[in-house]
mmCIF file of C-alpha atoms in Angstrom:
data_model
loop_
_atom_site.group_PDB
_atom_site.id
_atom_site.type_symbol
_atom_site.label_atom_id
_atom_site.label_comp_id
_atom_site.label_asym_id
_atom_site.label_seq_id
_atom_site.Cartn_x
_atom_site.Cartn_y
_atom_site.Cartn_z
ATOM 1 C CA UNK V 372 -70.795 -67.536 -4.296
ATOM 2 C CA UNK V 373 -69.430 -66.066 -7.230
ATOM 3 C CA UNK V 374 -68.648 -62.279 -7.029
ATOM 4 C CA UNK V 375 -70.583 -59.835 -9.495
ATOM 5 C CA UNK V 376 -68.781 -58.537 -12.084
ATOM 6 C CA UNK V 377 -66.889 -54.905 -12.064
ATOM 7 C CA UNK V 378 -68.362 -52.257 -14.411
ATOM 8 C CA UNK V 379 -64.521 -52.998 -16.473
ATOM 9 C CA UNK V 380 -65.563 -56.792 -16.359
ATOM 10 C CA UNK V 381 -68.692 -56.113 -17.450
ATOM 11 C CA UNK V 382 -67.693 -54.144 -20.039
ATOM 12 C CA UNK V 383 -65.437 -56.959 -21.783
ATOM 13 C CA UNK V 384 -67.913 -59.389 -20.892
ATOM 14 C CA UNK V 385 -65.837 -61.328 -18.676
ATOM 15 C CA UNK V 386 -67.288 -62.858 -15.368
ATOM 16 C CA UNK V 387 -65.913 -61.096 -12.004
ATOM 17 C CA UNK V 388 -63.100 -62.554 -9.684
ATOM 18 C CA UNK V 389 -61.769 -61.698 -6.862
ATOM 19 C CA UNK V 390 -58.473 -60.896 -8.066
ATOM 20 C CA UNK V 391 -60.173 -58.296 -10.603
ATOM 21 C CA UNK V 392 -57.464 -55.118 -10.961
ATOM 22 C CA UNK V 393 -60.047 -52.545 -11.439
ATOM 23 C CA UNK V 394 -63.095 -54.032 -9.158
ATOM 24 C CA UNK V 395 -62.571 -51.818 -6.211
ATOM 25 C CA UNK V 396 -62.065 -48.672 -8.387
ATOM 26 C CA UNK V 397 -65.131 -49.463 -11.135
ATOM 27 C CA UNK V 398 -68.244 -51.258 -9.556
ATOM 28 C CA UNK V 399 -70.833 -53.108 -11.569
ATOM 29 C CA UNK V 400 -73.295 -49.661 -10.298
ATOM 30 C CA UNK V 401 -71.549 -47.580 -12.277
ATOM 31 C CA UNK V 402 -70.463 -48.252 -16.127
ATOM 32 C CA UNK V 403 -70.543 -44.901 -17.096
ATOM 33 C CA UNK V 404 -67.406 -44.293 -14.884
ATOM 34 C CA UNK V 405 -65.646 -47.052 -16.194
ATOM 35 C CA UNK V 406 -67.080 -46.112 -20.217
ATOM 36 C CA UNK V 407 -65.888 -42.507 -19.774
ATOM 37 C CA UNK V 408 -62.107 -44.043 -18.907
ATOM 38 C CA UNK V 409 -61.904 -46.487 -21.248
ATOM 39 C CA UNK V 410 -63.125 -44.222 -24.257
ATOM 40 C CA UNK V 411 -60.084 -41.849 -23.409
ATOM 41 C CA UNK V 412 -57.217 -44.034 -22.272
ATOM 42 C CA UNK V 413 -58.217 -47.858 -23.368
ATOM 43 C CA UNK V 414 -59.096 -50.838 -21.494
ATOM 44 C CA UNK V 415 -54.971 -52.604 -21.406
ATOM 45 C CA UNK V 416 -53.945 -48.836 -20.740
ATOM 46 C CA UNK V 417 -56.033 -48.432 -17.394
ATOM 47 C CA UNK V 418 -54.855 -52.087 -16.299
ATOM 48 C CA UNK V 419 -50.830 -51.599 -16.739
ATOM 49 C CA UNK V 420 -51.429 -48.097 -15.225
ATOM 50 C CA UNK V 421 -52.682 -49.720 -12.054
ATOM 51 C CA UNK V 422 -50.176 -52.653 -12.087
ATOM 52 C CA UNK V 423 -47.391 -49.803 -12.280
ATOM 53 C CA UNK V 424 -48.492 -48.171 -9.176
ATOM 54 C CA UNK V 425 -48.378 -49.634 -5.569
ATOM 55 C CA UNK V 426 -52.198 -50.783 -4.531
ATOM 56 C CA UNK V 427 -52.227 -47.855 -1.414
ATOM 57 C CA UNK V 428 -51.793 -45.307 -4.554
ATOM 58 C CA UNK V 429 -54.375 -46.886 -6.731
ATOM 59 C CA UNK V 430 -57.087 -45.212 -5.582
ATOM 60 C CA UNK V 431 -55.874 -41.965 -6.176
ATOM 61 C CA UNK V 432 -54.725 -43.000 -9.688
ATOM 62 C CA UNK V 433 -57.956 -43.570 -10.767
ATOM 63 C CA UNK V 434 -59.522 -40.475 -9.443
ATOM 64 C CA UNK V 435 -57.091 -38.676 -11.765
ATOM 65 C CA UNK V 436 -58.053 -40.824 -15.052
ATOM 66 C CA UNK V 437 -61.721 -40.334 -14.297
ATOM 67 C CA UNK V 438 -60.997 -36.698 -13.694
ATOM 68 C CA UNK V 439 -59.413 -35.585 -16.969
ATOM 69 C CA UNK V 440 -62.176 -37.101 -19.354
ATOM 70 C CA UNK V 441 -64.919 -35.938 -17.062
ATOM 71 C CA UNK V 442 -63.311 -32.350 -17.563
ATOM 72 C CA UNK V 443 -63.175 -33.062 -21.235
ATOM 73 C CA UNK V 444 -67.138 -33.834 -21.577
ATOM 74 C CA UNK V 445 -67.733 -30.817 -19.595
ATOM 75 C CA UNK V 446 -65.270 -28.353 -21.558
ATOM 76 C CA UNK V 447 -63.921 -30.398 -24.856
ATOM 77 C CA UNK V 448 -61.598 -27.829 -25.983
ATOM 78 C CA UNK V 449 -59.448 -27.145 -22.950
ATOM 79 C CA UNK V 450 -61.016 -29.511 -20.339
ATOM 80 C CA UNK V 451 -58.932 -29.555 -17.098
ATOM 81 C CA UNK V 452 -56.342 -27.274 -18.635
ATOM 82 C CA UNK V 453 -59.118 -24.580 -17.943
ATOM 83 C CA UNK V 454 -60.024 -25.293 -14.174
ATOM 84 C CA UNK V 455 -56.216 -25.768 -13.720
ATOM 85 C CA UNK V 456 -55.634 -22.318 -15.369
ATOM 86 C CA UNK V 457 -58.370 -20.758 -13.088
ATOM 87 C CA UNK V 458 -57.221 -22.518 -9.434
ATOM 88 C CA UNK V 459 -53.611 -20.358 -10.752
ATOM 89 C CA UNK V 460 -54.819 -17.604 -11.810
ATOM 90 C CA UNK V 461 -56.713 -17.313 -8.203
ATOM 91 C CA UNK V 462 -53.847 -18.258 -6.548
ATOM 92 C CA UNK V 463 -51.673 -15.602 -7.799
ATOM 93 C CA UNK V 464 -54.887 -13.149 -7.045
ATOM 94 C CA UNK V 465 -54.454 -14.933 -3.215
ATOM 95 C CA UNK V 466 -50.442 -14.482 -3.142
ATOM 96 C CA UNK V 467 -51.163 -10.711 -4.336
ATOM 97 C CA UNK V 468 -53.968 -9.627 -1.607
ATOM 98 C CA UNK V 469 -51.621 -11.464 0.874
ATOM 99 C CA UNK V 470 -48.880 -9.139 0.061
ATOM 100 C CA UNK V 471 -51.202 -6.078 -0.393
ATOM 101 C CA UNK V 472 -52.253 -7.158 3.462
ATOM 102 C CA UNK V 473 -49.012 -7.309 4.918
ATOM 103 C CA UNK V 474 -47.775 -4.243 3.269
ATOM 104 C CA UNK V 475 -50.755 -2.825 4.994
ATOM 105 C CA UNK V 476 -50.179 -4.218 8.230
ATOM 106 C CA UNK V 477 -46.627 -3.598 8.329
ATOM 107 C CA UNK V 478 -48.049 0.287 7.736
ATOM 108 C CA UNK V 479 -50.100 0.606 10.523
ATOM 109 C CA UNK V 480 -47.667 -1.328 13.158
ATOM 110 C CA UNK V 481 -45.244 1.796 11.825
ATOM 111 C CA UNK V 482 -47.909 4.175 12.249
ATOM 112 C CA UNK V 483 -48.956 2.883 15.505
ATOM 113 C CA UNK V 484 -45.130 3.177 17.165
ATOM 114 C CA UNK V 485 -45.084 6.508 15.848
ATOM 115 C CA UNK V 486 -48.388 7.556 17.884
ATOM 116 C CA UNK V 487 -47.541 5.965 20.823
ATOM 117 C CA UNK V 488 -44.570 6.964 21.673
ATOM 118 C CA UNK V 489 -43.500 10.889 21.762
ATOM 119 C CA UNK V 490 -40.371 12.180 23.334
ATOM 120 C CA UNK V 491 -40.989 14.562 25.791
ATOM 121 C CA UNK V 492 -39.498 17.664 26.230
ATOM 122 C CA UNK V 493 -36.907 16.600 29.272
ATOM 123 C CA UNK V 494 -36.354 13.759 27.075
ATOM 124 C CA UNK V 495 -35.058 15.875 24.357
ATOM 125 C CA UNK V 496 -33.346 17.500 26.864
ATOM 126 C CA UNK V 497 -31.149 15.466 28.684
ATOM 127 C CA UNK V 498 -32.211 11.873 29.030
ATOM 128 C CA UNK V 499 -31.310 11.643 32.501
ATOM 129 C CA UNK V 500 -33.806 13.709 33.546
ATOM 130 C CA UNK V 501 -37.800 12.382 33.903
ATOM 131 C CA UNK V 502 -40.497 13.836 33.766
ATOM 132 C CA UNK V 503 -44.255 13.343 31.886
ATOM 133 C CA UNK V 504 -44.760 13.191 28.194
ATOM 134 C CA UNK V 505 -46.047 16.073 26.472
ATOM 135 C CA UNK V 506 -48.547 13.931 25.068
ATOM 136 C CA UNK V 507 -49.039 9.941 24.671
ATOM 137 C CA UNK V 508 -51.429 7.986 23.106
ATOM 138 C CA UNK V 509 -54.195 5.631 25.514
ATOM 139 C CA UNK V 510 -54.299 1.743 24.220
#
């Protein structure tokens, strides 16, 4: 039985084979992926892109050549530039607030070791001698 042919096939009008580059990636259910890529990058483009990659990365290769022109019908003036601007923009808001937190933190450990420990008066004294703190804090 003769395999059915990849959305990519389809679109050149060639029949399917098993040794098809793109069937995995681009199946015959879905031609608007596959229309989407080729508009932007070119049938011959997409196929030496995946021949240049090893097959375990190939996968991956074509999320990121459906992802760009995807971003570009959504946003055609910046397209993924945007979302890529916004994911560093809120990671430099992230990085930020961590800091802010830390300073905080770092604030109320310094805070806390003053409260809970007070010299006493013997202390202050002569160390040698003990006796019970004027005051110290419960935790």
């Amino acid at each position: 039985m003769a395999p059915s042919a990849c959305a990519a096939c389809r679109s050149q009008r060639k029949k399917g084979s098993d040794e098809c580059l793109l069937a995995p990636h681009f199946p015959s259910d879905d031609l608007q992926k596959f229309a989407i890529v080729q508009k932007v990058y070119g049938f011959s483009h997409i196929v030496k892109m995946l021949k240049d990659v090893k097959a375990e990365e190939r996968a991956d290769v074509v999320k990121s050549l459906v992802y760009e022109p995807t971003a570009r019908v959504k946003d055609p003036v910046y397209g993924c530039t945007r979302e890529i601007h916004q994911l560093q923009k809120r990671i430099a808001d992230l990085e930020s607030l961590l800091v802010y937190t830390q300073t905080e933190l770092l604030d109320m450990r310094f805070d806390h070791e003053k409260l809970v420990y007070f010299p006493t008066i013997c202390e202050e004294v002569d160390p040698m001698l003990s006796c019970d703190p004027l005051w110290e804090l419960q935790i």
